[in-house]
mmCIF file of C-alpha atoms in Angstrom:
data_model
loop_
_atom_site.group_PDB
_atom_site.id
_atom_site.type_symbol
_atom_site.label_atom_id
_atom_site.label_comp_id
_atom_site.label_asym_id
_atom_site.label_seq_id
_atom_site.Cartn_x
_atom_site.Cartn_y
_atom_site.Cartn_z
ATOM 1 C CA MET P 20 0.000 0.000 0.000
ATOM 2 C CA ASP P 21 1.267 3.475 -0.822
ATOM 3 C CA ASP P 22 1.781 5.977 1.978
ATOM 4 C CA ASP P 23 -1.011 8.190 0.629
ATOM 5 C CA CYS P 24 -3.655 5.435 0.643
ATOM 6 C CA LEU P 25 -6.371 4.588 3.161
ATOM 7 C CA PRO P 26 -7.617 0.986 3.234
ATOM 8 C CA GLU P 27 -11.288 0.116 3.382
ATOM 9 C CA LYS P 28 -12.719 -1.785 6.337
ATOM 10 C CA ASN P 29 -11.302 -5.329 6.746
ATOM 11 C CA TRP P 30 -8.686 -4.697 4.045
ATOM 12 C CA LEU P 31 -5.973 -6.695 5.787
ATOM 13 C CA SER P 32 -8.225 -9.616 6.771
ATOM 14 C CA LYS P 33 -9.438 -9.879 3.150
ATOM 15 C CA ILE P 34 -5.821 -10.074 1.984
ATOM 16 C CA ARG P 35 -4.996 -12.716 4.607
ATOM 17 C CA ASN P 36 -7.968 -14.873 3.549
ATOM 18 C CA ILE P 37 -7.096 -14.669 -0.152
ATOM 19 C CA LEU P 38 -3.449 -15.584 0.490
ATOM 20 C CA LYS P 39 -4.517 -18.557 2.665
ATOM 21 C CA GLU P 40 -6.553 -19.902 -0.260
ATOM 22 C CA HIS P 41 -3.569 -19.666 -2.606
ATOM 23 C CA GLN P 42 -0.636 -20.918 -0.495
ATOM 24 C CA GLN P 43 0.819 -23.006 -3.334
ATOM 25 C CA ASP P 44 0.053 -20.663 -6.226
ATOM 26 C CA ARG P 45 2.415 -18.169 -7.835
ATOM 27 C CA ILE P 46 -0.133 -15.372 -8.029
ATOM 28 C CA VAL P 47 0.107 -11.644 -7.417
ATOM 29 C CA PHE P 48 -3.195 -9.978 -6.566
ATOM 30 C CA GLN P 49 -4.277 -6.494 -7.615
ATOM 31 C CA GLY P 50 -6.867 -4.761 -5.466
ATOM 32 C CA LYS P 51 -9.139 -1.917 -6.517
ATOM 33 C CA ILE P 52 -7.940 1.690 -6.098
ATOM 34 C CA ASN P 53 -10.306 4.649 -5.824
ATOM 35 C CA ASN P 54 -8.458 7.914 -6.522
ATOM 36 C CA PHE P 55 -9.322 11.144 -4.754
ATOM 37 C CA TYR P 56 -7.622 14.513 -5.317
ATOM 38 C CA LEU P 57 -7.099 16.558 -2.164
ATOM 39 C CA LYS P 58 -6.665 19.847 -4.056
ATOM 40 C CA ARG P 59 -9.859 20.778 -5.827
ATOM 41 C CA THR P 60 -8.646 22.868 -8.758
ATOM 42 C CA LEU P 61 -10.287 22.920 -12.165
ATOM 43 C CA THR P 62 -7.355 20.927 -13.611
ATOM 44 C CA SER P 63 -7.416 18.293 -10.860
ATOM 45 C CA GLN P 64 -11.194 17.915 -11.071
ATOM 46 C CA LEU P 65 -11.012 17.471 -14.846
ATOM 47 C CA HIS P 66 -8.171 14.965 -14.504
ATOM 48 C CA GLN P 67 -10.065 13.064 -11.807
ATOM 49 C CA LEU P 68 -13.210 12.870 -13.938
ATOM 50 C CA VAL P 69 -11.350 11.597 -17.010
ATOM 51 C CA TYR P 70 -8.995 9.277 -15.130
ATOM 52 C CA GLN P 71 -11.672 7.862 -12.834
ATOM 53 C CA ALA P 72 -14.018 7.282 -15.786
ATOM 54 C CA GLU P 73 -11.271 5.292 -17.555
ATOM 55 C CA VAL P 74 -10.384 3.346 -14.405
ATOM 56 C CA ASP P 75 -14.022 2.671 -13.523
ATOM 57 C CA ALA P 76 -14.757 1.486 -17.053
ATOM 58 C CA TYR P 77 -11.783 -0.869 -16.864
ATOM 59 C CA TYR P 78 -12.448 -2.103 -13.323
ATOM 60 C CA ASN P 79 -16.174 -2.552 -13.968
ATOM 61 C CA GLY P 80 -15.337 -4.889 -16.848
ATOM 62 C CA LEU P 81 -13.223 -7.107 -14.606
ATOM 63 C CA LYS P 82 -14.396 -9.926 -12.407
ATOM 64 C CA LYS P 83 -12.985 -11.388 -9.216
ATOM 65 C CA ASN P 84 -9.881 -13.535 -9.880
ATOM 66 C CA GLN P 85 -9.762 -12.439 -13.517
ATOM 67 C CA LEU P 86 -6.290 -12.700 -15.015
ATOM 68 C CA ILE P 87 -4.878 -9.226 -15.784
ATOM 69 C CA ASP P 88 -1.537 -7.908 -17.051
ATOM 70 C CA PHE P 89 -0.941 -4.838 -14.882
ATOM 71 C CA LEU P 90 -0.117 -3.780 -11.335
ATOM 72 C CA HIS P 91 -0.788 -0.553 -9.477
ATOM 73 C CA ALA P 92 1.693 -0.456 -6.618
ATOM 74 C CA GLY P 93 -0.754 1.291 -4.314
ATOM 75 C CA ASN P 94 -2.730 -1.902 -3.755
ATOM 76 C CA PHE P 95 -1.193 -5.221 -4.731
ATOM 77 C CA PHE P 96 -0.172 -8.189 -2.610
ATOM 78 C CA ALA P 97 1.374 -11.652 -2.862
ATOM 79 C CA LEU P 98 3.062 -14.313 -0.819
ATOM 80 C CA ARG P 99 6.708 -13.564 -0.087
ATOM 81 C CA SER P 100 7.694 -16.786 -1.889
ATOM 82 C CA THR P 101 6.013 -15.513 -5.064
ATOM 83 C CA LEU P 102 7.829 -12.185 -4.974
ATOM 84 C CA LYS P 103 11.141 -13.932 -4.298
ATOM 85 C CA THR P 104 10.995 -15.466 -7.780
ATOM 86 C CA LEU P 105 12.576 -12.181 -8.897
ATOM 87 C CA PRO P 106 16.053 -10.979 -7.898
ATOM 88 C CA PHE P 107 14.604 -7.512 -7.106
ATOM 89 C CA LEU P 108 11.142 -5.932 -7.090
ATOM 90 C CA PHE P 109 11.529 -2.380 -8.334
ATOM 91 C CA ASP P 110 14.060 -1.154 -10.889
ATOM 92 C CA GLU P 111 14.831 2.158 -9.188
ATOM 93 C CA GLN P 112 17.567 3.058 -11.650
ATOM 94 C CA ASN P 113 15.308 3.051 -14.713
ATOM 95 C CA PHE P 114 12.027 3.883 -12.982
ATOM 96 C CA PRO P 115 12.626 6.159 -9.997
ATOM 97 C CA PHE P 116 9.044 7.508 -9.880
ATOM 98 C CA ILE P 117 6.825 6.265 -12.725
ATOM 99 C CA GLY P 118 6.666 2.997 -14.682
ATOM 100 C CA GLU P 119 7.967 0.679 -11.975
ATOM 101 C CA GLU P 120 4.658 -1.174 -11.660
ATOM 102 C CA ARG P 121 4.501 -1.966 -15.397
ATOM 103 C CA ASP P 122 8.088 -3.203 -15.315
ATOM 104 C CA LEU P 123 7.381 -5.359 -12.254
ATOM 105 C CA ALA P 124 4.218 -6.804 -13.845
ATOM 106 C CA TYR P 125 6.116 -7.790 -17.015
ATOM 107 C CA ARG P 126 8.965 -9.403 -15.080
ATOM 108 C CA LEU P 127 6.580 -11.335 -12.805
ATOM 109 C CA GLN P 128 4.682 -12.681 -15.802
ATOM 110 C CA LEU P 129 7.917 -13.651 -17.561
ATOM 111 C CA ALA P 130 8.852 -15.560 -14.378
ATOM 112 C CA GLY P 131 5.604 -17.569 -14.647
ATOM 113 C CA CYS P 132 3.503 -15.643 -12.112
ATOM 114 C CA GLN P 133 -0.089 -14.672 -12.747
ATOM 115 C CA ILE P 134 -1.782 -11.418 -11.738
ATOM 116 C CA HIS P 135 -5.384 -11.699 -10.553
ATOM 117 C CA PHE P 136 -7.846 -8.870 -9.908
ATOM 118 C CA GLN P 137 -9.464 -8.758 -6.458
ATOM 119 C CA PRO P 138 -12.059 -5.923 -6.412
ATOM 120 C CA GLN P 139 -13.148 -6.631 -2.840
ATOM 121 C CA VAL P 140 -9.690 -5.541 -1.594
ATOM 122 C CA GLU P 141 -10.286 -1.834 -1.971
ATOM 123 C CA LEU P 142 -8.588 1.358 -0.845
ATOM 124 C CA GLU P 143 -8.729 5.084 -1.386
ATOM 125 C CA HIS P 144 -5.722 6.820 -2.911
ATOM 126 C CA LYS P 145 -5.479 10.428 -1.738
ATOM 127 C CA ILE P 146 -3.594 12.245 -4.485
ATOM 128 C CA ILE P 147 -1.618 15.196 -3.195
ATOM 129 C CA SER P 148 -1.015 17.206 -6.345
ATOM 130 C CA SER P 149 -0.761 20.874 -7.111
ATOM 131 C CA GLY P 150 -3.443 20.349 -9.729
ATOM 132 C CA SER P 151 -1.588 22.664 -12.074
ATOM 133 C CA ILE P 152 -1.294 22.215 -15.815
ATOM 134 C CA TRP P 153 2.496 22.197 -15.350
ATOM 135 C CA GLN P 154 2.220 19.224 -12.949
ATOM 136 C CA ALA P 155 -0.069 17.380 -15.373
ATOM 137 C CA TRP P 156 2.416 18.012 -18.210
ATOM 138 C CA LYS P 157 5.342 16.858 -16.052
ATOM 139 C CA ASN P 158 3.501 13.634 -15.093
ATOM 140 C CA SER P 159 2.645 12.978 -18.746
ATOM 141 C CA TRP P 160 6.277 13.513 -19.746
ATOM 142 C CA GLU P 161 7.463 11.084 -17.026
ATOM 143 C CA ILE P 162 4.948 8.448 -18.155
ATOM 144 C CA GLY P 163 6.161 8.795 -21.750
ATOM 145 C CA ARG P 164 9.783 8.517 -20.589
ATOM 146 C CA ALA P 165 8.987 5.337 -18.663
ATOM 147 C CA GLU P 166 7.154 3.847 -21.669
ATOM 148 C CA GLY P 167 10.210 4.537 -23.836
ATOM 149 C CA ILE P 168 12.497 2.776 -21.357
ATOM 150 C CA LEU P 169 10.143 -0.229 -21.182
ATOM 151 C CA VAL P 170 10.215 -0.539 -24.974
ATOM 152 C CA LYS P 171 13.990 -0.056 -25.129
ATOM 153 C CA ILE P 172 14.742 -2.787 -22.568
ATOM 154 C CA GLY P 173 12.204 -5.143 -24.132
ATOM 155 C CA ARG P 174 9.648 -5.176 -21.318
ATOM 156 C CA ALA P 175 6.756 -3.679 -23.240
ATOM 157 C CA HIS P 176 4.595 -4.631 -26.154
ATOM 158 C CA VAL P 177 4.906 -2.184 -29.022
#
Protein backbone atom coordinates (compact mmCIF):
# COMPACT_ATOMS: atom_id res chain seq x y z
CA MET A 1 0.00 0.00 0.00
CA ASP A 2 1.27 3.48 -0.82
CA ASP A 3 1.78 5.98 1.98
CA ASP A 4 -1.01 8.19 0.63
CA CYS A 5 -3.66 5.43 0.64
CA LEU A 6 -6.37 4.59 3.16
CA PRO A 7 -7.62 0.99 3.23
CA GLU A 8 -11.29 0.12 3.38
CA LYS A 9 -12.72 -1.79 6.34
CA ASN A 10 -11.30 -5.33 6.75
CA TRP A 11 -8.69 -4.70 4.05
CA LEU A 12 -5.97 -6.70 5.79
CA SER A 13 -8.22 -9.62 6.77
CA LYS A 14 -9.44 -9.88 3.15
CA ILE A 15 -5.82 -10.07 1.98
CA ARG A 16 -5.00 -12.72 4.61
CA ASN A 17 -7.97 -14.87 3.55
CA ILE A 18 -7.10 -14.67 -0.15
CA LEU A 19 -3.45 -15.58 0.49
CA LYS A 20 -4.52 -18.56 2.66
CA GLU A 21 -6.55 -19.90 -0.26
CA HIS A 22 -3.57 -19.67 -2.61
CA GLN A 23 -0.64 -20.92 -0.50
CA GLN A 24 0.82 -23.01 -3.33
CA ASP A 25 0.05 -20.66 -6.23
CA ARG A 26 2.41 -18.17 -7.83
CA ILE A 27 -0.13 -15.37 -8.03
CA VAL A 28 0.11 -11.64 -7.42
CA PHE A 29 -3.20 -9.98 -6.57
CA GLN A 30 -4.28 -6.49 -7.62
CA GLY A 31 -6.87 -4.76 -5.47
CA LYS A 32 -9.14 -1.92 -6.52
CA ILE A 33 -7.94 1.69 -6.10
CA ASN A 34 -10.31 4.65 -5.82
CA ASN A 35 -8.46 7.91 -6.52
CA PHE A 36 -9.32 11.14 -4.75
CA TYR A 37 -7.62 14.51 -5.32
CA LEU A 38 -7.10 16.56 -2.16
CA LYS A 39 -6.67 19.85 -4.06
CA ARG A 40 -9.86 20.78 -5.83
CA THR A 41 -8.65 22.87 -8.76
CA LEU A 42 -10.29 22.92 -12.16
CA THR A 43 -7.35 20.93 -13.61
CA SER A 44 -7.42 18.29 -10.86
CA GLN A 45 -11.19 17.92 -11.07
CA LEU A 46 -11.01 17.47 -14.85
CA HIS A 47 -8.17 14.96 -14.50
CA GLN A 48 -10.06 13.06 -11.81
CA LEU A 49 -13.21 12.87 -13.94
CA VAL A 50 -11.35 11.60 -17.01
CA TYR A 51 -8.99 9.28 -15.13
CA GLN A 52 -11.67 7.86 -12.83
CA ALA A 53 -14.02 7.28 -15.79
CA GLU A 54 -11.27 5.29 -17.56
CA VAL A 55 -10.38 3.35 -14.40
CA ASP A 56 -14.02 2.67 -13.52
CA ALA A 57 -14.76 1.49 -17.05
CA TYR A 58 -11.78 -0.87 -16.86
CA TYR A 59 -12.45 -2.10 -13.32
CA ASN A 60 -16.17 -2.55 -13.97
CA GLY A 61 -15.34 -4.89 -16.85
CA LEU A 62 -13.22 -7.11 -14.61
CA LYS A 63 -14.40 -9.93 -12.41
CA LYS A 64 -12.98 -11.39 -9.22
CA ASN A 65 -9.88 -13.54 -9.88
CA GLN A 66 -9.76 -12.44 -13.52
CA LEU A 67 -6.29 -12.70 -15.02
CA ILE A 68 -4.88 -9.23 -15.78
CA ASP A 69 -1.54 -7.91 -17.05
CA PHE A 70 -0.94 -4.84 -14.88
CA LEU A 71 -0.12 -3.78 -11.33
CA HIS A 72 -0.79 -0.55 -9.48
CA ALA A 73 1.69 -0.46 -6.62
CA GLY A 74 -0.75 1.29 -4.31
CA ASN A 75 -2.73 -1.90 -3.76
CA PHE A 76 -1.19 -5.22 -4.73
CA PHE A 77 -0.17 -8.19 -2.61
CA ALA A 78 1.37 -11.65 -2.86
CA LEU A 79 3.06 -14.31 -0.82
CA ARG A 80 6.71 -13.56 -0.09
CA SER A 81 7.69 -16.79 -1.89
CA THR A 82 6.01 -15.51 -5.06
CA LEU A 83 7.83 -12.18 -4.97
CA LYS A 84 11.14 -13.93 -4.30
CA THR A 85 10.99 -15.47 -7.78
CA LEU A 86 12.58 -12.18 -8.90
CA PRO A 87 16.05 -10.98 -7.90
CA PHE A 88 14.60 -7.51 -7.11
CA LEU A 89 11.14 -5.93 -7.09
CA PHE A 90 11.53 -2.38 -8.33
CA ASP A 91 14.06 -1.15 -10.89
CA GLU A 92 14.83 2.16 -9.19
CA GLN A 93 17.57 3.06 -11.65
CA ASN A 94 15.31 3.05 -14.71
CA PHE A 95 12.03 3.88 -12.98
CA PRO A 96 12.63 6.16 -10.00
CA PHE A 97 9.04 7.51 -9.88
CA ILE A 98 6.83 6.27 -12.73
CA GLY A 99 6.67 3.00 -14.68
CA GLU A 100 7.97 0.68 -11.98
CA GLU A 101 4.66 -1.17 -11.66
CA ARG A 102 4.50 -1.97 -15.40
CA ASP A 103 8.09 -3.20 -15.31
CA LEU A 104 7.38 -5.36 -12.25
CA ALA A 105 4.22 -6.80 -13.84
CA TYR A 106 6.12 -7.79 -17.01
CA ARG A 107 8.97 -9.40 -15.08
CA LEU A 108 6.58 -11.34 -12.81
CA GLN A 109 4.68 -12.68 -15.80
CA LEU A 110 7.92 -13.65 -17.56
CA ALA A 111 8.85 -15.56 -14.38
CA GLY A 112 5.60 -17.57 -14.65
CA CYS A 113 3.50 -15.64 -12.11
CA GLN A 114 -0.09 -14.67 -12.75
CA ILE A 115 -1.78 -11.42 -11.74
CA HIS A 116 -5.38 -11.70 -10.55
CA PHE A 117 -7.85 -8.87 -9.91
CA GLN A 118 -9.46 -8.76 -6.46
CA PRO A 119 -12.06 -5.92 -6.41
CA GLN A 120 -13.15 -6.63 -2.84
CA VAL A 121 -9.69 -5.54 -1.59
CA GLU A 122 -10.29 -1.83 -1.97
CA LEU A 123 -8.59 1.36 -0.84
CA GLU A 124 -8.73 5.08 -1.39
CA HIS A 125 -5.72 6.82 -2.91
CA LYS A 126 -5.48 10.43 -1.74
CA ILE A 127 -3.59 12.25 -4.48
CA ILE A 128 -1.62 15.20 -3.20
CA SER A 129 -1.01 17.21 -6.34
CA SER A 130 -0.76 20.87 -7.11
CA GLY A 131 -3.44 20.35 -9.73
CA SER A 132 -1.59 22.66 -12.07
CA ILE A 133 -1.29 22.21 -15.82
CA TRP A 134 2.50 22.20 -15.35
CA GLN A 135 2.22 19.22 -12.95
CA ALA A 136 -0.07 17.38 -15.37
CA TRP A 137 2.42 18.01 -18.21
CA LYS A 138 5.34 16.86 -16.05
CA ASN A 139 3.50 13.63 -15.09
CA SER A 140 2.64 12.98 -18.75
CA TRP A 141 6.28 13.51 -19.75
CA GLU A 142 7.46 11.08 -17.03
CA ILE A 143 4.95 8.45 -18.16
CA GLY A 144 6.16 8.80 -21.75
CA ARG A 145 9.78 8.52 -20.59
CA ALA A 146 8.99 5.34 -18.66
CA GLU A 147 7.15 3.85 -21.67
CA GLY A 148 10.21 4.54 -23.84
CA ILE A 149 12.50 2.78 -21.36
CA LEU A 150 10.14 -0.23 -21.18
CA VAL A 151 10.22 -0.54 -24.97
CA LYS A 152 13.99 -0.06 -25.13
CA ILE A 153 14.74 -2.79 -22.57
CA GLY A 154 12.20 -5.14 -24.13
CA ARG A 155 9.65 -5.18 -21.32
CA ALA A 156 6.76 -3.68 -23.24
CA HIS A 157 4.60 -4.63 -26.15
CA VAL A 158 4.91 -2.18 -29.02
